Amino acid sequence: MVIYGMRSSHLESFDARTTCTSCGQRDKTVVSIFGRYAHIFWIPLFPIGKTAVTYCEHCKASFENKDFAPDLKADIKTMKVGTKAPVWHYSGLGLLTVLAGYGFYADGQTKETNARYLADPKPGDKYEYRIQEDGKSTYTLFKVAAVGKDTIWAYENQYTMDKKTRIDKIDIAENYATNPTPIPRSAIAKMQQQDDIVEISR
């Protein structure tokens, strides 16, 4: 379950030169500015505006937006503009940026490693790859048993998964064939060109 929503935090408070509309006391009103932000799992993502509340230190009355004293509305608008949202209100965006950057970096590293292992296959290499049939993708593995000039022999996994993130669930010894299957290296190169090879591990 994804938990998301909106929260707010206090940004700044100001003493206002105005008369309280509740008790008539002058210069007893404090204006507090609050910043609203969207969150997911309570981690702030980005600011989504500001709101203000006035509080009378004499009669303890508080007011929001439409109930502000007329002479105070313009001042509060100026206060909102001059009050900046803190950096931590953007922390979720920063985290997402870092994660996205790491994802691109990791993907590049995986492709580089795959290309290196494809050029020089070794017995014991494990290939995670995609099978595309009738518009659907499944994922499975094979382990290299022996390497020839134009062919490799591999123990094929007898099971598939519908998601590559779950492929480790079938990566157990008894799921592999006992006799190796010959696979042309040209066929493996084609799989790489079609982005069907997910990862090669050694």
mmCIF file of C-alpha atoms in Angstrom:
data_model
loop_
_atom_site.group_PDB
_atom_site.id
_atom_site.type_symbol
_atom_site.label_atom_id
_atom_site.label_comp_id
_atom_site.label_asym_id
_atom_site.label_seq_id
_atom_site.Cartn_x
_atom_site.Cartn_y
_atom_site.Cartn_z
ATOM 1 C CA MET A 1 0.000 0.000 0.000
ATOM 2 C CA VAL A 2 1.310 3.424 -0.981
ATOM 3 C CA ILE A 3 0.824 6.106 1.665
ATOM 4 C CA TYR A 4 0.685 9.599 0.218
ATOM 5 C CA GLY A 5 -1.002 12.922 0.864
ATOM 6 C CA MET A 6 -0.366 16.478 1.963
ATOM 7 C CA ARG A 7 1.183 17.854 5.130
ATOM 8 C CA SER A 8 2.305 21.253 6.337
ATOM 9 C CA SER A 9 5.035 22.732 8.496
ATOM 10 C CA HIS A 10 5.531 26.088 10.192
ATOM 11 C CA LEU A 11 7.788 28.399 8.194
ATOM 12 C CA GLU A 12 7.778 31.760 9.956
ATOM 13 C CA SER A 13 5.772 34.076 12.229
ATOM 14 C CA PHE A 14 5.371 37.868 12.187
ATOM 15 C CA ASP A 15 3.897 40.466 14.528
ATOM 16 C CA ALA A 16 1.110 42.274 12.697
ATOM 17 C CA ARG A 17 0.173 45.922 13.196
ATOM 18 C CA THR A 18 -3.571 45.425 13.129
ATOM 19 C CA THR A 19 -6.624 45.369 15.363
ATOM 20 C CA CYS A 20 -8.043 41.997 16.386
ATOM 21 C CA THR A 21 -11.533 41.633 14.932
ATOM 22 C CA SER A 22 -12.516 39.494 17.913
ATOM 23 C CA CYS A 23 -11.498 41.573 20.937
ATOM 24 C CA GLY A 24 -10.491 44.930 19.440
ATOM 25 C CA GLN A 25 -6.970 44.877 20.876
ATOM 26 C CA ARG A 26 -4.310 46.598 18.785
ATOM 27 C CA ASP A 27 -0.934 45.061 17.880
ATOM 28 C CA LYS A 28 -1.609 41.748 19.605
ATOM 29 C CA THR A 29 -1.958 39.676 16.428
ATOM 30 C CA VAL A 30 0.681 37.206 15.258
ATOM 31 C CA VAL A 31 0.679 35.913 11.674
ATOM 32 C CA SER A 32 2.091 32.411 11.140
ATOM 33 C CA ILE A 33 2.970 31.162 7.658
ATOM 34 C CA PHE A 34 2.775 27.425 6.977
ATOM 35 C CA GLY A 35 4.158 25.618 3.954
ATOM 36 C CA ARG A 36 2.181 22.748 2.468
ATOM 37 C CA TYR A 37 3.927 19.888 0.710
ATOM 38 C CA ALA A 38 3.049 16.608 -0.952
ATOM 39 C CA HIS A 39 4.502 13.485 0.605
ATOM 40 C CA ILE A 40 4.797 9.787 -0.065
ATOM 41 C CA PHE A 41 5.432 7.527 2.919
ATOM 42 C CA TRP A 42 5.824 10.797 4.868
ATOM 43 C CA ILE A 43 8.846 11.808 2.768
ATOM 44 C CA PRO A 44 8.307 15.355 1.410
ATOM 45 C CA LEU A 45 8.247 15.476 -2.393
ATOM 46 C CA PHE A 46 7.653 19.121 -3.307
ATOM 47 C CA PRO A 47 5.929 22.279 -1.968
ATOM 48 C CA ILE A 48 2.327 22.898 -3.022
ATOM 49 C CA GLY A 49 1.674 26.353 -1.612
ATOM 50 C CA LYS A 50 1.461 28.308 1.607
ATOM 51 C CA THR A 51 -1.282 29.160 4.027
ATOM 52 C CA ALA A 52 -1.491 31.612 6.913
ATOM 53 C CA VAL A 53 -3.144 31.724 10.320
ATOM 54 C CA THR A 54 -3.536 34.737 12.603
ATOM 55 C CA TYR A 55 -3.583 34.423 16.377
ATOM 56 C CA CYS A 56 -4.458 37.055 18.950
ATOM 57 C CA GLU A 57 -2.238 36.893 22.025
ATOM 58 C CA HIS A 58 -4.897 38.728 24.045
ATOM 59 C CA CYS A 59 -8.123 36.807 23.381
ATOM 60 C CA LYS A 60 -6.549 33.668 21.878
ATOM 61 C CA ALA A 61 -8.787 33.864 18.787
ATOM 62 C CA SER A 62 -7.366 32.499 15.544
ATOM 63 C CA PHE A 63 -8.432 33.132 11.961
ATOM 64 C CA GLU A 64 -7.687 31.679 8.546
ATOM 65 C CA ASN A 65 -7.773 33.196 5.048
ATOM 66 C CA LYS A 66 -11.329 34.497 4.439
ATOM 67 C CA ASP A 67 -11.640 35.722 8.051
ATOM 68 C CA PHE A 68 -8.535 37.918 8.034
ATOM 69 C CA ALA A 69 -8.960 41.580 8.895
ATOM 70 C CA PRO A 70 -9.275 43.562 5.626
ATOM 71 C CA ASP A 71 -6.216 45.713 6.352
ATOM 72 C CA LEU A 72 -4.146 42.558 6.895
ATOM 73 C CA LYS A 73 -4.853 40.592 3.709
ATOM 74 C CA ALA A 74 -2.392 42.479 1.492
ATOM 75 C CA ASP A 75 0.337 42.263 4.155
ATOM 76 C CA ILE A 76 -0.164 38.511 4.505
ATOM 77 C CA LYS A 77 0.078 38.067 0.741
ATOM 78 C CA THR A 78 3.415 39.903 0.804
ATOM 79 C CA MET A 79 4.586 37.787 3.746
ATOM 80 C CA LYS A 80 3.790 34.580 1.840
ATOM 81 C CA VAL A 81 5.781 35.723 -1.178
ATOM 82 C CA GLY A 82 8.749 36.629 0.995
ATOM 83 C CA THR A 83 8.745 33.345 2.926
ATOM 84 C CA LYS A 84 10.608 30.583 1.129
ATOM 85 C CA ALA A 85 9.897 26.883 1.432
ATOM 86 C CA PRO A 86 12.769 25.039 3.149
ATOM 87 C CA VAL A 87 15.032 22.769 1.141
ATOM 88 C CA TRP A 88 13.756 19.680 2.939
ATOM 89 C CA HIS A 89 10.320 20.208 1.349
ATOM 90 C CA TYR A 90 12.059 19.090 -1.865
ATOM 91 C CA SER A 91 13.892 16.139 -0.294
ATOM 92 C CA GLY A 92 11.751 13.509 -2.036
ATOM 93 C CA LEU A 93 12.528 14.990 -5.448
ATOM 94 C CA GLY A 94 16.211 14.979 -4.566
ATOM 95 C CA LEU A 95 16.000 11.343 -3.507
ATOM 96 C CA LEU A 96 14.162 10.393 -6.712
ATOM 97 C CA THR A 97 16.814 12.196 -8.765
ATOM 98 C CA VAL A 98 19.596 10.299 -7.006
ATOM 99 C CA LEU A 99 17.797 6.970 -7.454
ATOM 100 C CA ALA A 100 17.144 7.682 -11.130
ATOM 101 C CA GLY A 101 20.785 8.628 -11.635
ATOM 102 C CA TYR A 102 21.929 5.452 -9.922
ATOM 103 C CA GLY A 103 19.500 3.428 -12.039
ATOM 104 C CA PHE A 104 20.966 4.835 -15.255
ATOM 105 C CA TYR A 105 24.497 4.248 -13.966
ATOM 106 C CA ALA A 106 23.750 0.663 -12.883
ATOM 107 C CA ASP A 107 22.062 -0.090 -16.211
ATOM 108 C CA GLY A 108 25.099 1.221 -18.070
ATOM 109 C CA GLN A 109 27.429 -0.879 -15.923
ATOM 110 C CA THR A 110 25.311 -4.000 -16.527
ATOM 111 C CA LYS A 111 25.364 -3.484 -20.300
ATOM 112 C CA GLU A 112 29.123 -2.946 -20.238
ATOM 113 C CA THR A 113 29.651 -6.126 -18.219
ATOM 114 C CA ASN A 114 27.301 -8.096 -20.487
ATOM 115 C CA ALA A 115 29.217 -6.989 -23.587
ATOM 116 C CA ARG A 116 32.538 -8.008 -22.026
ATOM 117 C CA TYR A 117 31.283 -11.449 -20.976
ATOM 118 C CA LEU A 118 29.600 -12.012 -24.359
ATOM 119 C CA ALA A 119 32.880 -11.374 -26.139
ATOM 120 C CA ASP A 120 34.703 -13.895 -23.952
ATOM 121 C CA PRO A 121 32.257 -16.493 -22.535
ATOM 122 C CA LYS A 122 33.452 -18.882 -19.834
ATOM 123 C CA PRO A 123 32.041 -22.121 -18.399
ATOM 124 C CA GLY A 124 29.942 -21.245 -15.378
ATOM 125 C CA ASP A 125 28.607 -17.968 -16.795
ATOM 126 C CA LYS A 126 24.927 -17.515 -15.972
ATOM 127 C CA TYR A 127 22.610 -15.778 -18.445
ATOM 128 C CA GLU A 128 19.320 -14.227 -17.389
ATOM 129 C CA TYR A 129 17.247 -13.587 -20.503
ATOM 130 C CA ARG A 130 13.832 -12.718 -21.837
ATOM 131 C CA ILE A 131 11.602 -14.874 -24.032
ATOM 132 C CA GLN A 132 9.046 -13.002 -26.145
ATOM 133 C CA GLU A 133 6.068 -14.962 -27.455
ATOM 134 C CA ASP A 134 2.641 -13.736 -28.585
ATOM 135 C CA GLY A 135 3.339 -10.269 -27.241
ATOM 136 C CA LYS A 136 4.171 -11.566 -23.765
ATOM 137 C CA SER A 137 7.525 -11.668 -22.003
ATOM 138 C CA THR A 138 8.796 -14.313 -19.610
ATOM 139 C CA TYR A 139 12.229 -14.694 -18.049
ATOM 140 C CA THR A 140 14.529 -17.638 -17.453
ATOM 141 C CA LEU A 141 18.215 -18.620 -17.291
ATOM 142 C CA PHE A 142 20.906 -20.913 -18.617
ATOM 143 C CA LYS A 143 24.374 -21.791 -17.345
ATOM 144 C CA VAL A 144 27.302 -22.202 -19.707
ATOM 145 C CA ALA A 145 28.780 -25.715 -19.619
ATOM 146 C CA ALA A 146 31.363 -25.434 -22.404
ATOM 147 C CA VAL A 147 32.495 -22.922 -25.016
ATOM 148 C CA GLY A 148 33.340 -23.598 -28.662
ATOM 149 C CA LYS A 149 34.378 -21.315 -31.496
ATOM 150 C CA ASP A 150 30.848 -20.813 -32.868
ATOM 151 C CA THR A 151 28.723 -22.532 -30.225
ATOM 152 C CA ILE A 152 28.288 -22.672 -26.498
ATOM 153 C CA TRP A 153 26.715 -25.565 -24.607
ATOM 154 C CA ALA A 154 24.436 -24.580 -21.771
ATOM 155 C CA TYR A 155 22.273 -26.124 -19.069
ATOM 156 C CA GLU A 156 18.855 -24.560 -19.589
ATOM 157 C CA ASN A 157 16.533 -23.744 -16.733
ATOM 158 C CA GLN A 158 13.250 -25.601 -17.125
ATOM 159 C CA TYR A 159 11.096 -22.849 -15.635
ATOM 160 C CA THR A 160 10.170 -19.259 -16.436
ATOM 161 C CA MET A 161 8.930 -16.264 -14.457
ATOM 162 C CA ASP A 162 6.668 -13.455 -15.612
ATOM 163 C CA LYS A 163 8.843 -10.790 -13.951
ATOM 164 C CA LYS A 164 12.607 -10.478 -14.169
ATOM 165 C CA THR A 165 12.773 -9.287 -10.568
ATOM 166 C CA ARG A 166 11.534 -12.725 -9.442
ATOM 167 C CA ILE A 167 13.935 -14.791 -11.528
ATOM 168 C CA ASP A 168 16.005 -15.701 -8.481
ATOM 169 C CA LYS A 169 13.110 -17.917 -7.332
ATOM 170 C CA ILE A 170 13.842 -20.434 -10.114
ATOM 171 C CA ASP A 171 17.636 -20.180 -9.919
ATOM 172 C CA ILE A 172 18.154 -23.437 -8.031
ATOM 173 C CA ALA A 173 20.243 -26.419 -9.116
ATOM 174 C CA GLU A 174 17.415 -28.935 -9.602
ATOM 175 C CA ASN A 175 15.648 -26.610 -12.060
ATOM 176 C CA TYR A 176 18.419 -26.921 -14.664
ATOM 177 C CA ALA A 177 18.580 -29.612 -17.351
ATOM 178 C CA THR A 178 21.163 -32.337 -16.776
ATOM 179 C CA ASN A 179 22.259 -32.411 -20.430
ATOM 180 C CA PRO A 180 23.643 -29.268 -22.085
ATOM 181 C CA THR A 181 22.004 -27.760 -25.171
ATOM 182 C CA PRO A 182 24.093 -26.318 -28.043
ATOM 183 C CA ILE A 183 23.376 -22.624 -28.680
ATOM 184 C CA PRO A 184 24.979 -20.809 -31.651
ATOM 185 C CA ARG A 185 26.943 -17.782 -30.522
ATOM 186 C CA SER A 186 25.264 -15.866 -33.362
ATOM 187 C CA ALA A 187 21.894 -16.551 -31.701
ATOM 188 C CA ILE A 188 23.194 -15.157 -28.422
ATOM 189 C CA ALA A 189 24.528 -12.077 -30.228
ATOM 190 C CA LYS A 190 21.062 -11.560 -31.714
ATOM 191 C CA MET A 191 19.518 -11.840 -28.252
ATOM 192 C CA GLN A 192 21.875 -9.099 -27.099
ATOM 193 C CA GLN A 193 20.938 -6.861 -30.038
ATOM 194 C CA GLN A 194 17.255 -7.286 -29.176
ATOM 195 C CA ASP A 195 17.912 -6.468 -25.491
ATOM 196 C CA ASP A 196 16.691 -9.922 -24.511
ATOM 197 C CA ILE A 197 19.730 -10.613 -22.332
ATOM 198 C CA VAL A 198 18.992 -9.109 -18.938
ATOM 199 C CA GLU A 199 22.250 -9.881 -17.170
ATOM 200 C CA ILE A 200 25.267 -12.148 -17.369
ATOM 201 C CA SER A 201 26.964 -13.062 -14.113
ATOM 202 C CA ARG A 202 30.267 -14.817 -13.600
#
